[in-house]
CSV table of C-alpha atoms and ligand atoms in Angstrom, one decimal:
chain,number,residue,atom,x,y,z
A,1,UNK,CA,0.2,21.4,-3.7
A,2,UNK,CA,-0.5,18.7,-1.2
A,3,UNK,CA,-3.2,16.0,-1.2
A,4,UNK,CA,-4.0,15.6,2.5
A,5,UNK,CA,-7.7,15.8,2.3
A,6,UNK,CA,-10.1,15.1,-0.6
A,7,UNK,CA,-11.1,18.8,-0.5
A,8,UNK,CA,-7.5,19.9,-1.2
A,9,UNK,CA,-8.7,19.6,-4.8
A,10,UNK,CA,-11.7,21.0,-6.6
A,11,UNK,CA,-14.4,18.9,-8.2
A,12,UNK,CA,-12.9,19.9,-11.6
A,13,UNK,CA,-9.4,18.8,-10.5
A,14,UNK,CA,-10.9,15.6,-9.2
A,15,UNK,CA,-12.5,14.9,-12.6
A,16,UNK,CA,-9.1,15.8,-14.3
A,17,UNK,CA,-7.3,13.2,-12.1
A,18,UNK,CA,-9.9,10.5,-12.8
A,19,UNK,CA,-9.6,11.3,-16.6
A,20,UNK,CA,-5.8,10.9,-16.5
A,21,UNK,CA,-6.1,7.7,-14.5
A,22,UNK,CA,-8.6,6.2,-16.9
A,23,UNK,CA,-6.4,7.2,-19.9
A,24,UNK,CA,-3.3,5.6,-18.3
A,25,UNK,CA,-5.2,2.5,-17.4
A,26,UNK,CA,-6.6,2.1,-21.0
A,27,UNK,CA,-3.0,2.8,-22.4
A,28,UNK,CA,-1.4,0.2,-20.1
A,29,UNK,CA,-4.0,-2.4,-21.2
A,30,UNK,CA,-2.6,-1.9,-24.7
A,31,UNK,CA,1.0,-2.1,-23.6
A,32,UNK,CA,1.7,1.6,-23.4
A,33,UNK,CA,3.5,2.9,-20.3
A,34,UNK,CA,4.9,6.5,-21.0
A,35,UNK,CA,7.7,7.4,-18.6
A,36,UNK,CA,5.8,10.5,-17.3
A,37,UNK,CA,7.7,10.4,-14.0
A,38,UNK,CA,11.2,9.7,-15.5
A,39,UNK,CA,13.9,10.0,-12.7
A,40,UNK,CA,11.3,11.2,-10.1
A,41,UNK,CA,11.3,9.6,-6.7
A,42,UNK,CA,8.4,9.0,-4.3
A,43,UNK,CA,9.3,8.6,-0.6
A,44,UNK,CA,6.7,6.4,1.2
A,45,UNK,CA,6.6,6.7,4.9
A,46,UNK,CA,4.5,4.2,6.9
A,47,UNK,CA,3.6,4.2,10.6
A,48,UNK,CA,0.8,1.6,10.0
A,49,UNK,CA,0.5,-1.6,8.1
A,50,UNK,CA,-0.4,-1.7,4.4
A,51,UNK,CA,-0.7,-4.0,1.4
A,52,UNK,CA,-2.5,-2.1,-1.3
A,53,UNK,CA,-1.3,1.4,-0.7
A,54,UNK,CA,2.3,0.4,-0.6
A,55,UNK,CA,2.3,-1.9,-3.6
A,56,UNK,CA,0.1,0.3,-5.8
A,57,UNK,CA,2.3,3.4,-5.2
A,58,UNK,CA,5.5,1.5,-5.7
A,59,UNK,CA,4.2,-0.3,-8.9
A,60,UNK,CA,2.8,3.0,-10.2
A,61,UNK,CA,6.1,4.8,-9.8
A,62,UNK,CA,7.9,1.9,-11.7
A,63,UNK,CA,5.4,2.0,-14.5
A,64,UNK,CA,5.8,5.7,-14.9
A,65,UNK,CA,9.6,5.5,-15.1
A,66,UNK,CA,10.2,6.7,-11.5
A,67,UNK,CA,11.3,5.2,-8.3
A,68,UNK,CA,9.7,4.6,-4.9
A,69,UNK,CA,11.4,4.3,-1.5
A,70,UNK,CA,9.7,2.5,1.4
A,71,UNK,CA,10.5,3.9,4.8
A,72,UNK,CA,9.1,2.2,7.9
A,73,UNK,CA,8.8,4.9,10.6
A,74,UNK,CA,10.0,2.5,13.4
A,75,UNK,CA,13.3,2.0,11.5
A,76,UNK,CA,13.6,5.7,10.8
A,77,UNK,CA,14.9,8.5,13.0
A,78,UNK,CA,11.3,9.5,13.7
A,79,UNK,CA,11.1,6.7,16.3
A,80,UNK,CA,14.2,8.3,18.0
A,81,UNK,CA,12.6,11.7,18.2
A,82,UNK,CA,13.3,13.5,15.0
A,83,UNK,CA,10.3,15.8,14.3
A,84,UNK,CA,8.0,15.3,11.4
A,85,UNK,CA,8.7,18.9,10.3
A,86,UNK,CA,12.4,18.2,10.1
A,87,UNK,CA,11.8,14.8,8.4
A,88,UNK,CA,9.6,16.5,5.8
A,89,UNK,CA,12.2,19.2,5.3
A,90,UNK,CA,14.9,16.7,4.7
A,91,UNK,CA,12.9,14.2,2.6
A,92,UNK,CA,11.5,17.0,0.4
A,93,UNK,CA,15.0,18.0,-0.6
A,94,UNK,CA,15.6,14.5,-2.0
A,95,UNK,CA,12.3,13.0,-3.2
A,96,UNK,CA,9.9,14.7,-5.7
A,97,UNK,CA,6.8,13.5,-3.7
A,98,UNK,CA,6.2,12.2,-0.3
A,99,UNK,CA,3.3,9.8,0.6
A,100,UNK,CA,2.7,9.1,4.3
A,101,UNK,CA,0.4,6.8,6.2
A,102,UNK,CA,0.3,8.1,9.8
A,103,UNK,CA,-1.9,7.7,12.8
A,104,UNK,CA,-2.6,11.4,13.4
A,105,UNK,CA,-3.7,13.7,10.7
A,106,UNK,CA,-2.1,16.6,12.5
A,107,UNK,CA,1.3,14.8,12.2
A,108,UNK,CA,0.8,14.6,8.4
A,109,UNK,CA,0.1,18.3,8.4
A,110,UNK,CA,3.3,18.8,10.3
A,111,UNK,CA,5.3,16.7,7.8
A,112,UNK,CA,3.7,18.6,4.9
A,113,UNK,CA,4.6,21.9,6.5
A,114,UNK,CA,8.3,21.0,6.5
A,115,UNK,CA,8.3,19.5,3.0
A,116,UNK,CA,8.5,21.7,-0.1
A,117,UNK,CA,7.3,18.9,-2.4
A,118,UNK,CA,3.7,17.5,-2.7
A,119,UNK,CA,2.7,15.4,0.2
A,120,UNK,CA,0.0,12.7,-0.3
A,121,UNK,CA,-2.2,11.3,2.5
A,122,UNK,CA,-1.8,7.5,2.3
A,123,UNK,CA,-4.3,7.2,5.2
A,124,UNK,CA,-4.6,9.0,8.6
A,125,UNK,CA,-7.2,8.7,11.4
A,126,UNK,CA,-9.3,11.4,9.5
A,127,UNK,CA,-9.1,10.7,5.8
A,128,UNK,CA,-8.1,8.2,3.1
A,129,UNK,CA,-8.4,10.3,-0.1
A,130,UNK,CA,-6.4,8.0,-2.4
A,131,UNK,CA,-8.9,5.3,-1.7
A,132,UNK,CA,-11.7,7.7,-2.7
A,133,UNK,CA,-10.0,8.3,-6.1
A,134,UNK,CA,-9.9,4.5,-6.8
A,135,UNK,CA,-13.5,4.2,-5.6
A,136,UNK,CA,-14.8,6.9,-7.8
A,137,UNK,CA,-12.9,5.4,-10.8
A,138,UNK,CA,-14.5,2.1,-10.1
A,139,UNK,CA,-18.0,3.5,-9.9
A,140,UNK,CA,-17.4,5.5,-13.1
A,141,UNK,CA,-16.2,2.3,-14.9
A,142,UNK,CA,-19.3,0.5,-13.8
A,143,UNK,CA,-22.0,3.1,-14.3
A,144,UNK,CA,-20.4,5.4,-16.9
A,145,UNK,CA,-21.2,8.5,-14.9
A,146,UNK,CA,-21.1,9.6,-11.3
A,147,UNK,CA,-23.5,12.5,-11.3
A,148,UNK,CA,-26.9,11.6,-10.0
A,149,UNK,CA,-25.8,8.1,-8.7
A,150,UNK,CA,-26.3,7.1,-5.1
A,151,UNK,CA,-23.8,5.4,-2.8
A,152,UNK,CA,-24.8,3.9,0.5
A,153,UNK,CA,-22.1,3.5,3.2
A,154,UNK,CA,-22.8,0.9,5.8
A,155,UNK,CA,-21.3,0.5,9.3
A,156,UNK,CA,-18.6,2.7,10.8
A,157,UNK,CA,-19.6,5.9,9.0
A,158,UNK,CA,-17.2,8.1,11.0
A,159,UNK,CA,-14.0,6.6,9.9
A,160,UNK,CA,-11.3,7.8,7.6
A,161,UNK,CA,-12.6,5.9,4.5
A,162,UNK,CA,-16.2,7.1,5.0
A,163,UNK,CA,-15.1,10.8,5.5
A,164,UNK,CA,-13.2,11.1,2.3
A,165,UNK,CA,-15.6,8.9,0.2
A,166,UNK,CA,-18.7,10.8,1.4
A,167,UNK,CA,-17.2,14.1,0.5
A,168,UNK,CA,-15.6,12.8,-2.8
A,169,UNK,CA,-19.0,11.4,-3.9
A,170,UNK,CA,-20.7,14.7,-3.2
A,171,UNK,CA,-18.0,16.6,-5.1
A,172,UNK,CA,-18.9,14.4,-8.1
A,173,UNK,CA,-22.6,15.1,-7.8
A,174,UNK,CA,-23.6,11.9,-6.1
A,175,UNK,CA,-26.0,11.4,-3.3
A,176,UNK,CA,-24.8,9.6,-0.2
A,177,UNK,CA,-26.7,7.8,2.5
A,178,UNK,CA,-25.0,6.5,5.6
A,179,UNK,CA,-26.3,3.6,7.5
A,180,UNK,CA,-25.1,2.7,11.0
A,181,UNK,CA,-25.8,2.8,14.7
A,182,UNK,CA,-26.4,6.3,16.2
A,183,UNK,CA,-22.9,6.7,17.6
A,184,UNK,CA,-21.4,6.1,14.1
A,185,UNK,CA,-22.6,9.3,12.5
A,186,UNK,CA,-19.8,11.3,11.0
A,187,UNK,CA,-18.7,14.4,12.8
A,188,UNK,CA,-20.6,17.6,11.8
A,189,UNK,CA,-17.5,19.1,10.0
A,190,UNK,CA,-17.5,16.2,7.5
A,191,UNK,CA,-21.3,16.2,7.0
A,192,UNK,CA,-21.3,19.9,6.5
A,193,UNK,CA,-18.4,19.7,4.0
A,194,UNK,CA,-20.2,17.0,2.0
A,195,UNK,CA,-23.5,19.0,2.1
A,196,UNK,CA,-21.7,22.1,0.7
A,197,UNK,CA,-21.7,20.3,-2.7
A,198,UNK,CA,-25.5,20.4,-2.7
A,199,UNK,CA,-26.3,16.7,-3.1
A,200,UNK,CA,-28.3,14.6,-0.7
A,201,UNK,CA,-26.4,13.5,2.4
A,202,UNK,CA,-28.3,11.5,5.0
A,203,UNK,CA,-27.6,9.3,8.0
A,204,UNK,CA,-30.0,6.7,9.4
A,205,UNK,CA,-30.2,3.4,11.2
A,206,UNK,CA,-32.9,2.1,8.9
A,207,UNK,CA,-31.6,-0.2,6.1
A,208,UNK,CA,-34.7,0.0,3.9
A,209,UNK,CA,-34.5,3.8,3.9
A,210,UNK,CA,-30.7,4.1,3.5
A,211,UNK,CA,-30.3,1.6,0.7
A,212,UNK,CA,-33.3,2.5,-1.4
A,213,UNK,CA,-32.2,3.4,-4.9
A,214,UNK,CA,-28.5,2.8,-4.1
A,215,UNK,CA,-26.3,2.1,-7.1
A,216,UNK,CA,-23.4,1.1,-4.8
A,217,UNK,CA,-23.2,-0.3,-1.3
A,218,UNK,CA,-19.9,0.2,0.5
A,219,UNK,CA,-18.6,-1.0,3.8
A,220,UNK,CA,-15.3,-0.9,5.7
A,221,UNK,CA,-13.8,-2.7,8.8
A,222,UNK,CA,-15.5,-2.0,12.1
A,223,UNK,CA,-12.1,-1.8,13.8
A,224,UNK,CA,-9.8,0.6,12.1
A,225,UNK,CA,-6.0,0.6,12.7
A,226,UNK,CA,-5.6,2.4,16.0
A,227,UNK,CA,-9.0,1.3,17.3
A,228,UNK,CA,-7.9,-2.1,18.5
A,229,UNK,CA,-8.5,-1.4,22.1
A,230,UNK,CA,-12.2,-0.9,21.4
A,231,UNK,CA,-12.5,-4.0,19.2
A,232,UNK,CA,-15.0,-6.0,21.4
A,233,UNK,CA,-17.3,-3.0,21.9
A,234,UNK,CA,-17.2,-2.1,18.2
A,235,UNK,CA,-17.9,-5.6,17.0
A,236,UNK,CA,-21.0,-5.6,19.2
A,237,UNK,CA,-22.2,-2.1,18.2
A,238,UNK,CA,-21.9,-2.7,14.5
A,239,UNK,CA,-23.0,-6.4,14.3
A,240,UNK,CA,-26.6,-5.6,13.2
A,241,UNK,CA,-25.1,-3.8,10.1
A,242,UNK,CA,-23.3,-6.6,8.3
A,243,UNK,CA,-23.7,-6.3,4.5
A,244,UNK,CA,-25.3,-9.6,3.6
A,245,UNK,CA,-27.6,-10.6,0.8
A,246,UNK,CA,-30.6,-9.6,2.8
A,247,UNK,CA,-29.2,-6.0,3.1
A,248,UNK,CA,-28.0,-5.9,-0.5
A,249,UNK,CA,-31.6,-6.7,-1.6
A,250,UNK,CA,-32.7,-3.2,-0.3
A,251,UNK,CA,-30.4,-1.6,-2.9
A,252,UNK,CA,-31.1,-1.2,-6.7
A,253,UNK,CA,-31.1,-4.6,-8.5
A,254,UNK,CA,-27.5,-4.8,-9.9
A,255,UNK,CA,-26.1,-2.4,-7.4
A,256,UNK,CA,-22.4,-3.0,-6.9
A,257,UNK,CA,-20.8,-4.0,-3.5
A,258,UNK,CA,-17.6,-2.1,-2.6
A,259,UNK,CA,-15.0,-2.4,0.1
A,260,UNK,CA,-11.6,-0.7,0.4
A,261,UNK,CA,-10.1,-3.9,1.9
A,262,UNK,CA,-8.8,-5.6,4.0
A,263,UNK,CA,-12.2,-7.2,4.7
A,264,UNK,CA,-13.2,-9.4,7.6
A,265,UNK,CA,-15.5,-12.0,6.1
A,266,UNK,CA,-18.4,-12.7,8.5
A,267,UNK,CA,-18.1,-9.3,10.3
A,268,UNK,CA,-18.8,-6.2,8.2
A,269,UNK,CA,-19.6,-8.3,5.1
A,270,UNK,CA,-20.8,-11.9,4.5
A,271,UNK,CA,-18.5,-14.1,2.4
A,272,UNK,CA,-21.5,-14.6,0.1
A,273,UNK,CA,-21.7,-10.9,-0.8
A,274,UNK,CA,-17.9,-10.5,-1.0
A,275,UNK,CA,-17.5,-13.3,-3.5
A,276,UNK,CA,-20.9,-12.7,-5.2
A,277,UNK,CA,-21.7,-11.4,-8.6
A,278,UNK,CA,-22.3,-7.8,-7.4
A,279,UNK,CA,-18.9,-7.5,-5.7
A,280,UNK,CA,-16.3,-5.2,-7.4
A,281,UNK,CA,-13.8,-5.4,-4.6
A,282,UNK,CA,-10.8,-6.6,-6.6
A,283,UNK,CA,-11.4,-4.2,-9.5
A,284,UNK,CA,-11.6,-1.5,-6.9
A,285,UNK,CA,-8.3,-2.6,-5.2
A,286,UNK,CA,-6.6,-2.8,-8.7
A,287,UNK,CA,-7.8,0.7,-9.4
A,288,UNK,CA,-5.6,2.0,-6.5
A,289,UNK,CA,-2.8,1.7,-8.9
A,290,UNK,CA,-4.4,3.5,-11.8
A,291,UNK,CA,-6.0,6.2,-9.7
A,292,UNK,CA,-2.7,7.1,-7.9
A,293,UNK,CA,-0.8,7.1,-11.2
A,294,UNK,CA,-3.4,9.7,-12.3
A,295,UNK,CA,-2.8,11.7,-9.1
A,296,UNK,CA,1.0,11.6,-9.3
A,297,UNK,CA,1.0,12.8,-12.9
A,298,UNK,CA,-1.5,15.5,-12.1
A,299,UNK,CA,0.5,16.6,-9.0
A,300,UNK,CA,3.7,17.0,-11.0
A,301,UNK,CA,1.9,19.0,-13.7
A,302,UNK,CA,0.1,21.2,-11.1
A,303,UNK,CA,3.2,21.8,-8.9
A,304,UNK,CA,5.3,23.2,-11.7
B,401,CP,N1,-7.3,-0.1,1.3
B,401,CP,C1,-6.1,0.1,1.7
B,401,CP,O1,-5.6,1.2,2.0
B,401,CP,O2,-5.4,-1.0,1.8
B,401,CP,P1,-4.0,-1.2,2.6
B,401,CP,O3,-4.2,-0.9,4.0
B,401,CP,O4,-3.6,-2.6,2.3
B,401,CP,O5,-3.0,-0.3,2.0
B,402,NVA,N1,-10.6,2.3,8.1
B,402,NVA,C1,-9.5,1.3,7.8
B,402,NVA,C2,-9.0,1.4,6.4
B,402,NVA,C3,-7.9,0.5,6.1
B,402,NVA,C4,-7.4,0.6,4.7
B,402,NVA,C5,-8.3,1.6,8.8
B,402,NVA,O1,-8.1,2.8,9.1
B,402,NVA,O2,-7.8,0.7,9.4
């Protein structure tokens, strides 16, 4: 059982993971940290930078009584030509889980093919499903329920975060509206997947229309890791879509502002919104820890 895409699990399984996460979070707040992953090891392979993903997984493993190993791909034998298949086959014989943050999604699939233990996507060019788990947990904490809520995603709607989030929201019965320039519409395969869960999924370049009735307004960087060469063109393309207080005013009063972070104040979001009363960005970042603990515990149970 791997978690490479948000659709590797069913809506019922997604609900189960969120329930475990919420329970572990509530328990931890009362000082309870059951060693559910006693003697288990997570191997964390990184080709790209990370702050939250690395620290939340490593802390989560420690809290669950297990251990996490950080492996920088440039310091591993991968950078000297060892294949991802062989790497997965070897690591899977030592660690109980593998989490990898790679550039190409196809490389992650190759790693997972070789590994006989659960492989978790810690972000690729196509998806960031662990982020979606934390995002849904955060919305659930804020609004109590997910079904029937509406999330508006603003800016680069065709990136990894947007893909997993749009589909994850739809799986939970939420409507999603995407707001961005024409070229930023998600590829059809993601739109079609999201629509298969029978909620409303729309794309437009009109802020009033996209944000009307939104319970959550979400944005992400305009220049994802790997897109650096296109930075100047991207900043220009997306500049009309900064989430500022004027844009937030189109959403429901009291709508929350979300961002997976790292953010670029003054680009995709104004400092005023990031630091304002509607922002839940740090709660959302902290929920990476709790959501992934839920995922790890669930994966262990489901892989037996
Ligand atoms: N949101 C997120 O994945 O953060 P990091 O890049 O810091 O891991
Ligand atoms: N879309 C961003 C997310 C970073 C967590 C990127 O891929 O760089």
